[in-house]
Amino acid sequence: MNAMNFIEPEERIALRKAVAELGAKYGHEYYARKARADEKTHELWDEAGRLGYLGVNIPEEYGGGGAGIADLAAVLEELAAAGSPLLLMVVSPAICGTVISRFGTEEQKKQWLPGIADGTKRMVFAITEPDAGSNSHRITTTARRDSGGWVLNGRKVYISGVDEADAVLVVGRTEDAKTGKLKPALFILPSGTPGFEYTKIPMDIVAPEDQFSLFLDDVHLPAEALVGEEDAAIAQLFAGLNPERIMGASFSLGIARYALAKAVGYANERQVWGAPIGTHQGLAHPLAEIKIELELAKLMTQKAASLYDSGDDFGAGESANMAKYAAAEVAIRATDQAVQTHGGNGLATEYGLGTLVTAVRLGRIAPVSREMVLNFVGQHSLGLPKSY
Ligand SMILES: Cc1cc2nc3c(=O)[nH]c(=O)nc-3n(C[C@H](O)[C@H](O)[C@H](O)COP(=O)(O)OP(=O)(O)OC[C@H]3O[C@@H](n4cnc5c(N)ncnc54)[C@H](O)[C@@H]3O)c2cc1C
C-alpha cells in the first residue's frame, strides 16, 4: 500500500533551516525598527537574494534555483516565522516571476528574471482599481495601440512596493480598434516612464513596504511591453493567482508561528499564581487549538503548492483558496492570543507583537478577501448558486 508522503523533501527541509538562520540573524526587532523609521528591509532582502532564496522558483537558465512555488513558500514562511514577513516576495518572485517564466517572451525573460531571482530587481503587481475592487472584470485601465506600441490610461490602488520597484506588471485591457471590445492584457511598465505617477496611501500597518495609488496618463510603451500573447492574458493572469494565494498563506503561516512561539515562551515563564501561566487551561487550550489550526492550514498550503508545482492549475485553485483562508484566520487568532497571553506586555513595543496585529488582518483582505474565497468554495466546491 502506498502511503501519502507528508514529509517534505530533504532539500526543502535544509532550505527551511538555512533561511530560518538568516531570518534569526535579523529578527523581528530589525523588521519593526525599519518599519517604524519608514525605511526598507533592504539588507535582509539583498542577502536573501544573494543566497538564492528569493529566486528558488525561477528557472535555472535565468539565474534561479529551478525549484517550485512550494520552495519559495517555505522561504517566505521561514522569514515570517523569524519575524520578517517580506510582503514583496508575494509579488516580485511569486506573481511576476511566475507569469514571466511561463508566458514572457525570451527578451522579457532575459531582461527581468535574473534580477528578480537574485533580488537586484523588483517587479510589483497592479490589478486592483478603485471602482472595480474585488470584481476584476470591471477594470478599466486601457491599452490603446499607437504607432506600433501601446498607450495606457487608468488608475490602480493599494499597489505594494511601487517606490522600490524597477517595474510594475500592470493588468489592463486592450481596446480593440476594430470592434471596440475590451480584452485583458498584461504589460511591463518600467518605473520612471513618462505619464506614470504614484502617491503613497497612509496605512495603519507597521510594515516596511508602502502602498500606493497609481496614475497612468497617456503612458507610451513599446510593443514588447506586452507579456506573451494578447489573447492568452486570462490564462496568464490565472497562472499568477495561485502562487499569489499560496504565498499569501505562507506569509500568514509564518506570522502565526512567530506569534505562537512567543506566546508559548511567555506562558512557560511568566508566573503570577506561583506556577507558569501556561498551567491555566484558559491560556493553554487556545494555544493548543491554534497549533492544530496552524498545522491544518500548513498542510493545505503544502497541498496547494504541490498540486501547482505538478502542473495541476485547476486542482491547485481550490486548495490555494482554502489555504489562504485558513492561514489568514489562524494568523489573526494566533497574534490576538499571543497579545492576550502577554497581558499588558502584549502591546509593549519591546515584546514585538503589536506590530503584527494589523499585518495579520491584511491576510483576510488581500490578495483575495475572505468573502471572495467563501464565494469560490460555495460555488465551485459545493455547487451552490453563484451569489453575485
Ligand atoms: C496592504 C495591502 C496591500 C495590497 N497590495 C496589492 C498589490 O500589490 N496589488 C494589487 O493589485 N492589489 C493589492 N491590494 C488590494 C487587495 O487585493 C484588495 O484590497 C482586495 O482584493 C479587496 O478589494 P477591495 O479593497 O476593492 O474591496 P471591495 O471589493 O470593495 O470589497 C469590500 C468588502 O466587500 C466584500 N465583498 C465584495 N464583493 C463581494 C461579494 N460578491 N460577496 C461577498 N462579499 C463581497 C469584500 O470581501 C470586502 O469585505 C492590497 C491591499 C492591501 C490592504
Short mmCIF file of C-alpha atoms and ligand atoms in Angstrom, two decimals:
data_model
loop_
_atom_site.label_atom_id
_atom_site.label_comp_id
_atom_site.label_asym_id
_atom_site.label_seq_id
_atom_site.Cartn_x
_atom_site.Cartn_y
_atom_site.Cartn_z
CA MET A 1 0.00 0.00 0.00
CA ASN A 2 1.31 3.45 -0.90
CA ALA A 3 1.38 5.95 1.94
CA MET A 4 0.94 9.61 1.01
CA ASN A 5 4.11 11.48 1.67
CA PHE A 6 3.60 14.17 4.28
CA ILE A 7 7.29 14.75 4.84
CA GLU A 8 8.96 17.47 2.83
CA PRO A 9 11.94 16.54 0.64
CA GLU A 10 15.34 16.77 2.31
CA GLU A 11 16.36 19.75 0.16
CA ARG A 12 13.37 21.76 1.34
CA ILE A 13 13.98 20.88 4.98
CA ALA A 14 17.59 22.06 4.52
CA LEU A 15 16.36 25.20 2.75
CA ARG A 16 14.00 25.97 5.63
CA LYS A 17 16.83 25.57 8.13
CA ALA A 18 19.18 27.84 6.21
CA VAL A 19 16.50 30.51 5.70
CA ALA A 20 15.50 30.32 9.37
CA GLU A 21 19.13 31.03 10.29
CA LEU A 22 19.18 34.07 8.02
CA GLY A 23 15.86 35.23 9.49
CA ALA A 24 17.16 34.83 13.04
CA LYS A 25 20.22 36.92 12.20
CA TYR A 26 17.91 39.88 11.50
CA GLY A 27 14.93 39.12 13.77
CA HIS A 28 11.69 40.99 14.35
CA GLU A 29 13.43 43.85 16.12
CA TYR A 30 15.22 44.72 12.84
CA TYR A 31 11.97 44.49 10.84
CA ALA A 32 9.98 46.61 13.31
CA ARG A 33 12.74 49.23 13.64
CA LYS A 34 12.92 49.65 9.86
CA ALA A 35 9.15 49.82 9.53
CA ARG A 36 8.80 52.43 12.26
CA ALA A 37 11.58 54.55 10.79
CA ASP A 38 9.84 54.40 7.39
CA GLU A 39 12.82 52.54 5.99
CA LYS A 40 13.05 49.33 3.94
CA THR A 41 14.40 45.93 4.91
CA HIS A 42 16.86 46.06 2.02
CA GLU A 43 19.74 44.40 3.90
CA LEU A 44 17.65 41.28 4.52
CA TRP A 45 16.16 41.30 1.01
CA ASP A 46 19.58 41.71 -0.63
CA GLU A 47 21.19 38.99 1.45
CA ALA A 48 18.30 36.59 0.82
CA GLY A 49 18.69 37.39 -2.90
CA ARG A 50 22.45 36.82 -2.91
CA LEU A 51 21.94 33.46 -1.22
CA GLY A 52 19.47 32.46 -3.93
CA TYR A 53 16.44 32.24 -1.62
CA LEU A 54 14.31 34.81 -3.47
CA GLY A 55 14.70 33.01 -6.78
CA VAL A 56 14.28 29.36 -5.83
CA ASN A 57 11.24 29.09 -8.13
CA ILE A 58 12.80 30.84 -11.16
CA PRO A 59 14.12 28.53 -13.92
CA GLU A 60 17.85 27.77 -13.62
CA GLU A 61 18.63 29.04 -17.12
CA TYR A 62 17.57 32.53 -15.95
CA GLY A 63 19.56 32.50 -12.75
CA GLY A 64 17.03 30.88 -10.42
CA GLY A 65 17.02 27.71 -8.39
CA GLY A 66 14.78 25.77 -10.76
CA ALA A 67 12.55 24.54 -7.93
CA GLY A 68 8.87 25.26 -7.33
CA ILE A 69 6.46 27.57 -5.57
CA ALA A 70 6.49 25.14 -2.62
CA ASP A 71 10.12 26.08 -2.03
CA LEU A 72 9.52 29.82 -2.40
CA ALA A 73 6.59 29.50 0.00
CA ALA A 74 8.88 27.75 2.50
CA VAL A 75 11.34 30.68 2.25
CA LEU A 76 8.64 33.26 2.96
CA GLU A 77 7.17 31.20 5.80
CA GLU A 78 10.56 30.83 7.50
CA LEU A 79 11.41 34.53 7.20
CA ALA A 80 7.98 35.46 8.57
CA ALA A 81 8.35 32.91 11.39
CA ALA A 82 11.60 34.68 12.28
CA GLY A 83 9.68 37.97 12.48
CA SER A 84 10.28 39.41 8.99
CA PRO A 85 7.29 38.78 6.70
CA LEU A 86 8.62 40.17 3.39
CA LEU A 87 5.45 41.17 1.55
CA LEU A 88 7.22 41.85 -1.74
CA MET A 89 8.12 38.15 -2.05
CA VAL A 90 4.43 37.61 -2.83
CA VAL A 91 4.56 39.93 -5.82
CA SER A 92 8.09 40.02 -7.28
CA PRO A 93 9.31 36.40 -7.50
CA ALA A 94 5.94 34.67 -6.99
CA ILE A 95 3.48 36.52 -9.25
CA CYS A 96 5.75 38.41 -11.66
CA GLY A 97 8.45 35.72 -11.70
CA THR A 98 5.87 33.02 -12.44
CA VAL A 99 3.97 34.94 -15.12
CA ILE A 100 7.15 35.98 -16.98
CA SER A 101 8.73 32.50 -16.66
CA ARG A 102 5.63 30.84 -18.06
CA PHE A 103 4.40 33.38 -20.60
CA GLY A 104 7.01 36.08 -21.16
CA THR A 105 8.94 36.48 -24.39
CA GLU A 106 12.58 35.36 -24.49
CA GLU A 107 13.63 39.02 -24.27
CA GLN A 108 11.43 39.65 -21.21
CA LYS A 109 12.81 36.54 -19.50
CA LYS A 110 16.40 37.61 -20.13
CA GLN A 111 15.75 41.18 -19.07
CA TRP A 112 13.86 40.53 -15.86
CA LEU A 113 14.21 37.01 -14.45
CA PRO A 114 17.88 37.04 -13.37
CA GLY A 115 17.33 40.28 -11.40
CA ILE A 116 14.07 39.04 -9.87
CA ALA A 117 15.87 35.81 -8.92
CA ASP A 118 18.83 37.46 -7.16
CA GLY A 119 16.74 40.28 -5.71
CA THR A 120 18.56 43.08 -7.54
CA LYS A 121 15.35 43.85 -9.44
CA ARG A 122 11.87 44.08 -8.02
CA MET A 123 8.69 43.93 -10.03
CA VAL A 124 5.36 44.67 -8.36
CA PHE A 125 1.87 43.76 -9.49
CA ALA A 126 -1.10 46.05 -10.14
CA ILE A 127 -4.60 44.73 -10.71
CA THR A 128 -6.77 46.43 -8.05
CA GLU A 129 -8.70 49.51 -9.17
CA PRO A 130 -10.78 51.93 -7.11
CA ASP A 131 -14.05 51.29 -8.95
CA ALA A 132 -13.61 47.59 -9.71
CA GLY A 133 -12.42 46.25 -6.32
CA SER A 134 -12.91 42.51 -5.98
CA ASN A 135 -14.66 42.47 -9.35
CA SER A 136 -11.61 42.33 -11.61
CA HIS A 137 -13.85 42.01 -14.66
CA ARG A 138 -14.65 45.69 -14.22
CA ILE A 139 -11.13 47.02 -14.51
CA THR A 140 -10.89 49.97 -16.88
CA THR A 141 -7.14 50.54 -17.28
CA THR A 142 -6.98 50.57 -21.06
CA ALA A 143 -4.19 49.96 -23.56
CA ARG A 144 -4.63 51.59 -26.95
CA ARG A 145 -2.49 50.67 -29.96
CA ASP A 146 -0.40 53.56 -31.17
CA SER A 147 2.22 53.56 -33.95
CA GLY A 148 3.43 50.04 -33.21
CA GLY A 149 3.32 50.41 -29.43
CA TRP A 150 0.76 50.96 -26.67
CA VAL A 151 -0.71 53.90 -24.77
CA LEU A 152 -2.00 53.09 -21.29
CA ASN A 153 -4.52 55.08 -19.28
CA GLY A 154 -6.02 54.17 -15.93
CA ARG A 155 -5.78 54.13 -12.17
CA LYS A 156 -4.80 51.50 -9.60
CA VAL A 157 -4.98 51.44 -5.78
CA TYR A 158 -3.28 49.62 -2.90
CA ILE A 159 -0.32 48.58 -5.00
CA SER A 160 2.53 47.39 -2.75
CA GLY A 161 6.14 48.44 -3.09
CA VAL A 162 5.91 50.75 -6.11
CA ASP A 163 8.54 53.11 -4.65
CA GLU A 164 11.14 50.30 -4.53
CA ALA A 165 10.19 48.66 -7.82
CA ASP A 166 12.02 48.64 -11.14
CA ALA A 167 8.77 47.92 -12.94
CA VAL A 168 5.08 47.25 -12.42
CA LEU A 169 3.26 44.33 -14.02
CA VAL A 170 0.02 46.09 -14.93
CA VAL A 171 -3.21 44.27 -15.65
CA GLY A 172 -5.18 46.25 -18.21
CA ARG A 173 -7.44 45.71 -21.17
CA THR A 174 -6.73 46.24 -24.82
CA GLU A 175 -9.06 48.43 -26.76
CA ASP A 176 -9.73 46.51 -29.91
CA ALA A 177 -9.61 49.10 -32.67
CA LYS A 178 -11.99 47.22 -34.97
CA THR A 179 -14.72 46.13 -32.63
CA GLY A 180 -14.19 48.40 -29.65
CA LYS A 181 -14.25 45.24 -27.50
CA LEU A 182 -12.03 45.23 -24.40
CA LYS A 183 -9.70 42.33 -23.58
CA PRO A 184 -7.48 41.80 -20.54
CA ALA A 185 -3.73 42.09 -21.13
CA LEU A 186 -0.57 42.33 -19.02
CA PHE A 187 2.12 44.95 -19.51
CA ILE A 188 5.55 45.51 -18.01
CA LEU A 189 5.68 49.19 -17.09
CA PRO A 190 9.21 50.33 -16.14
CA SER A 191 9.44 52.84 -13.27
CA GLY A 192 10.11 56.37 -14.45
CA THR A 193 8.13 56.03 -17.68
CA PRO A 194 6.62 59.46 -18.51
CA GLY A 195 2.93 59.70 -17.61
CA PHE A 196 3.25 57.14 -14.80
CA GLU A 197 2.89 58.68 -11.33
CA TYR A 198 2.13 57.31 -7.89
CA THR A 199 1.28 58.59 -4.44
CA LYS A 200 1.63 56.85 -1.11
CA ILE A 201 -1.52 55.81 0.75
CA PRO A 202 -1.12 56.35 4.50
CA MET A 203 -1.78 52.96 6.15
CA ASP A 204 -2.11 51.77 9.76
CA ILE A 205 0.06 48.71 9.15
CA VAL A 206 3.52 48.62 10.74
CA ALA A 207 5.43 47.30 7.74
CA PRO A 208 8.46 48.41 5.75
CA GLU A 209 6.53 48.15 2.47
CA ASP A 210 4.26 51.01 1.45
CA GLN A 211 1.03 51.04 -0.57
CA PHE A 212 0.35 53.34 -3.50
CA SER A 213 -2.23 54.81 -5.83
CA LEU A 214 -1.09 54.68 -9.44
CA PHE A 215 -1.99 57.16 -12.16
CA LEU A 216 -1.39 56.16 -15.77
CA ASP A 217 -1.89 59.14 -18.01
CA ASP A 218 -1.07 58.53 -21.69
CA VAL A 219 1.81 56.21 -20.79
CA HIS A 220 3.59 55.21 -24.03
CA LEU A 221 5.04 51.69 -24.04
CA PRO A 222 6.77 49.78 -26.84
CA ALA A 223 5.08 46.73 -28.40
CA GLU A 224 7.47 44.47 -26.43
CA ALA A 225 5.93 45.63 -23.13
CA LEU A 226 3.00 43.26 -23.64
CA VAL A 227 3.56 39.99 -21.76
CA GLY A 228 3.17 36.96 -24.00
CA GLU A 229 0.13 36.70 -26.21
CA GLU A 230 -2.62 39.26 -26.09
CA ASP A 231 -5.32 36.61 -26.43
CA ALA A 232 -3.91 34.38 -23.68
CA ALA A 233 -3.96 37.04 -20.99
CA ILE A 234 -6.68 35.39 -18.91
CA ALA A 235 -4.59 32.21 -18.66
CA GLN A 236 -1.52 34.29 -17.78
CA LEU A 237 -3.40 36.13 -15.07
CA PHE A 238 -4.71 32.92 -13.55
CA ALA A 239 -1.21 31.42 -13.64
CA GLY A 240 -0.13 34.18 -11.26
CA LEU A 241 -3.10 33.93 -8.91
CA ASN A 242 -2.40 30.51 -7.38
CA PRO A 243 1.20 31.42 -6.45
CA GLU A 244 -0.15 34.67 -5.02
CA ARG A 245 -2.59 32.82 -2.77
CA ILE A 246 -0.08 30.16 -1.74
CA MET A 247 2.40 32.91 -0.84
CA GLY A 248 -0.33 34.86 0.96
CA ALA A 249 -0.96 31.73 3.02
CA SER A 250 2.75 31.33 3.78
CA PHE A 251 3.01 34.98 4.85
CA SER A 252 0.20 34.35 7.37
CA LEU A 253 1.51 30.93 8.46
CA GLY A 254 4.93 32.37 9.27
CA ILE A 255 3.46 35.16 11.37
CA ALA A 256 1.20 32.64 13.15
CA ARG A 257 4.25 30.53 14.01
CA TYR A 258 6.13 33.61 15.24
CA ALA A 259 3.21 34.69 17.47
CA LEU A 260 2.56 31.18 18.80
CA ALA A 261 6.23 30.67 19.69
CA LYS A 262 6.25 33.98 21.56
CA ALA A 263 3.06 33.08 23.42
CA VAL A 264 4.31 29.64 24.40
CA GLY A 265 7.66 31.02 25.55
CA TYR A 266 5.97 33.60 27.73
CA ALA A 267 3.33 31.19 29.06
CA ASN A 268 6.12 28.86 30.21
CA GLU A 269 7.98 31.60 32.08
CA ARG A 270 5.56 34.14 33.45
CA GLN A 271 4.22 33.32 36.92
CA VAL A 272 1.54 35.23 38.81
CA TRP A 273 -0.03 32.49 40.98
CA GLY A 274 3.13 30.56 41.80
CA ALA A 275 3.10 28.47 38.58
CA PRO A 276 3.69 29.37 34.90
CA ILE A 277 0.56 30.99 33.43
CA GLY A 278 0.58 28.25 30.77
CA THR A 279 -0.61 25.93 33.57
CA HIS A 280 -4.02 27.58 33.33
CA GLN A 281 -6.13 25.89 30.69
CA GLY A 282 -7.73 29.24 29.89
CA LEU A 283 -4.38 30.07 28.29
CA ALA A 284 -3.12 26.60 27.31
CA HIS A 285 -6.18 25.44 25.37
CA PRO A 286 -6.40 28.39 22.97
CA LEU A 287 -2.71 27.91 22.20
CA ALA A 288 -3.25 24.19 21.61
CA GLU A 289 -6.18 24.98 19.29
CA ILE A 290 -4.02 27.45 17.39
CA LYS A 291 -1.32 24.80 17.00
CA ILE A 292 -3.90 22.43 15.47
CA GLU A 293 -5.34 25.08 13.15
CA LEU A 294 -1.83 26.12 12.13
CA GLU A 295 -0.81 22.57 11.20
CA LEU A 296 -4.03 22.10 9.22
CA ALA A 297 -3.54 25.37 7.33
CA LYS A 298 0.07 24.43 6.61
CA LEU A 299 -0.96 21.06 5.27
CA MET A 300 -3.45 22.70 2.90
CA THR A 301 -0.80 25.20 1.78
CA GLN A 302 1.61 22.36 1.04
CA LYS A 303 -1.13 20.52 -0.88
CA ALA A 304 -1.86 23.63 -2.96
CA ALA A 305 1.83 24.19 -3.70
CA SER A 306 2.38 20.54 -4.52
CA LEU A 307 -0.58 20.49 -6.94
CA TYR A 308 0.56 23.75 -8.53
CA ASP A 309 4.13 22.51 -8.98
CA SER A 310 2.82 19.29 -10.54
CA GLY A 311 1.07 21.38 -13.19
CA ASP A 312 -2.49 20.99 -11.90
CA ASP A 313 -3.61 24.64 -12.02
CA PHE A 314 -7.26 23.69 -11.58
CA GLY A 315 -6.77 21.43 -8.56
CA ALA A 316 -4.42 23.96 -7.03
CA GLY A 317 -7.08 26.67 -7.26
CA GLU A 318 -9.39 25.16 -4.67
CA SER A 319 -6.58 24.29 -2.23
CA ALA A 320 -4.85 27.65 -2.69
CA ASN A 321 -8.06 29.47 -1.81
CA MET A 322 -8.70 27.23 1.20
CA ALA A 323 -5.09 27.55 2.36
CA LYS A 324 -5.14 31.35 2.09
CA TYR A 325 -8.38 31.45 4.07
CA ALA A 326 -7.26 29.07 6.81
CA ALA A 327 -3.81 30.60 7.20
CA ALA A 328 -5.19 34.14 7.46
CA GLU A 329 -7.70 33.09 10.11
CA VAL A 330 -5.13 31.26 12.24
CA ALA A 331 -2.65 34.15 11.97
CA ILE A 332 -5.26 36.59 13.25
CA ARG A 333 -6.16 34.25 16.10
CA ALA A 334 -2.52 33.46 16.96
CA THR A 335 -1.49 37.10 17.08
CA ASP A 336 -4.50 38.07 19.17
CA GLN A 337 -3.95 35.18 21.60
CA ALA A 338 -0.23 35.95 21.85
CA VAL A 339 -1.07 39.53 22.84
CA GLN A 340 -3.58 38.23 25.37
CA THR A 341 -1.07 35.76 26.82
CA HIS A 342 1.36 38.61 27.40
CA GLY A 343 -1.18 40.75 29.25
CA GLY A 344 -0.07 44.39 29.26
CA ASN A 345 3.27 43.41 27.79
CA GLY A 346 1.43 42.21 24.69
CA LEU A 347 1.06 45.78 23.50
CA ALA A 348 4.50 46.98 24.61
CA THR A 349 6.95 47.65 21.78
CA GLU A 350 9.62 45.52 23.49
CA TYR A 351 7.61 42.31 23.05
CA GLY A 352 7.25 42.64 19.28
CA LEU A 353 3.60 41.62 18.90
CA GLY A 354 1.59 44.82 18.49
CA THR A 355 3.42 45.42 15.19
CA LEU A 356 1.75 42.38 13.67
CA VAL A 357 -1.84 42.94 14.80
CA THR A 358 -2.78 44.92 11.68
CA ALA A 359 -0.38 42.99 9.42
CA VAL A 360 -2.30 39.77 10.01
CA ARG A 361 -5.61 41.50 9.22
CA LEU A 362 -4.24 42.07 5.75
CA GLY A 363 -4.37 38.30 5.17
CA ARG A 364 -8.16 38.36 5.49
CA ILE A 365 -8.46 41.14 2.87
CA ALA A 366 -5.72 40.51 0.30
CA PRO A 367 -4.79 39.19 -2.19
CA VAL A 368 -8.37 38.00 -2.27
CA SER A 369 -10.83 38.68 0.53
CA ARG A 370 -12.25 36.10 2.90
CA GLU A 371 -15.70 36.62 1.37
CA MET A 372 -14.48 36.02 -2.19
CA VAL A 373 -12.83 32.77 -1.05
CA LEU A 374 -16.10 31.71 0.56
CA ASN A 375 -17.91 32.61 -2.68
CA PHE A 376 -15.46 30.40 -4.59
CA VAL A 377 -15.87 27.46 -2.22
CA GLY A 378 -19.67 27.84 -2.12
CA GLN A 379 -19.93 27.88 -5.88
CA HIS A 380 -17.11 25.62 -7.07
CA SER A 381 -16.56 23.17 -4.20
CA LEU A 382 -20.16 22.88 -3.04
CA GLY A 383 -22.08 23.57 -6.25
CA LEU A 384 -24.21 26.32 -4.71
CA PRO A 385 -25.63 29.04 -7.00
CA LYS A 386 -23.37 31.97 -7.81
CA SER A 387 -24.26 34.77 -5.41
CA TYR A 388 -23.11 37.82 -7.34
C1 LIG B 1 -1.83 46.25 2.39
C2 LIG B 1 -2.45 45.92 1.07
C3 LIG B 1 -1.63 45.55 0.01
C4 LIG B 1 -2.19 45.29 -1.25
N1 LIG B 1 -1.34 45.02 -2.30
C5 LIG B 1 -1.85 44.91 -3.56
C6 LIG B 1 -0.97 44.80 -4.68
O1 LIG B 1 0.26 44.77 -4.53
N2 LIG B 1 -1.53 44.72 -5.93
C7 LIG B 1 -2.89 44.76 -6.13
O2 LIG B 1 -3.33 44.70 -7.27
N3 LIG B 1 -3.75 44.89 -5.07
C8 LIG B 1 -3.25 44.97 -3.80
N4 LIG B 1 -4.10 45.12 -2.72
C9 LIG B 1 -5.55 45.21 -2.95
C10 LIG B 1 -6.31 44.00 -2.44
O3 LIG B 1 -6.08 42.89 -3.28
C11 LIG B 1 -7.80 44.41 -2.37
O4 LIG B 1 -7.92 45.36 -1.33
C12 LIG B 1 -8.71 43.23 -2.12
O5 LIG B 1 -8.70 42.37 -3.23
C13 LIG B 1 -10.15 43.66 -1.81
O6 LIG B 1 -10.60 44.56 -2.78
P1 LIG B 1 -11.22 45.98 -2.34
O7 LIG B 1 -10.28 46.60 -1.36
O8 LIG B 1 -11.52 46.76 -3.57
O9 LIG B 1 -12.52 45.63 -1.58
P2 LIG B 1 -14.02 45.53 -2.19
O10 LIG B 1 -14.05 44.69 -3.41
O11 LIG B 1 -14.59 46.91 -2.28
O12 LIG B 1 -14.75 44.73 -1.02
C14 LIG B 1 -15.17 45.35 0.20
C15 LIG B 1 -15.80 44.27 1.06
O13 LIG B 1 -16.91 43.69 0.37
C16 LIG B 1 -16.73 42.28 0.28
N5 LIG B 1 -17.27 41.81 -1.00
C17 LIG B 1 -17.02 42.30 -2.25
N6 LIG B 1 -17.67 41.59 -3.17
C18 LIG B 1 -18.36 40.62 -2.51
C19 LIG B 1 -19.24 39.57 -2.89
N7 LIG B 1 -19.53 39.32 -4.17
N8 LIG B 1 -19.72 38.75 -1.93
C20 LIG B 1 -19.43 38.96 -0.63
N9 LIG B 1 -18.62 39.96 -0.19
C21 LIG B 1 -18.10 40.77 -1.12
C22 LIG B 1 -15.24 42.06 0.37
O14 LIG B 1 -14.91 40.75 0.79
C23 LIG B 1 -14.83 43.11 1.37
O15 LIG B 1 -15.05 42.61 2.66
C24 LIG B 1 -3.58 45.35 -1.43
C25 LIG B 1 -4.42 45.68 -0.35
C26 LIG B 1 -3.86 45.97 0.89
C27 LIG B 1 -4.79 46.36 2.01
#
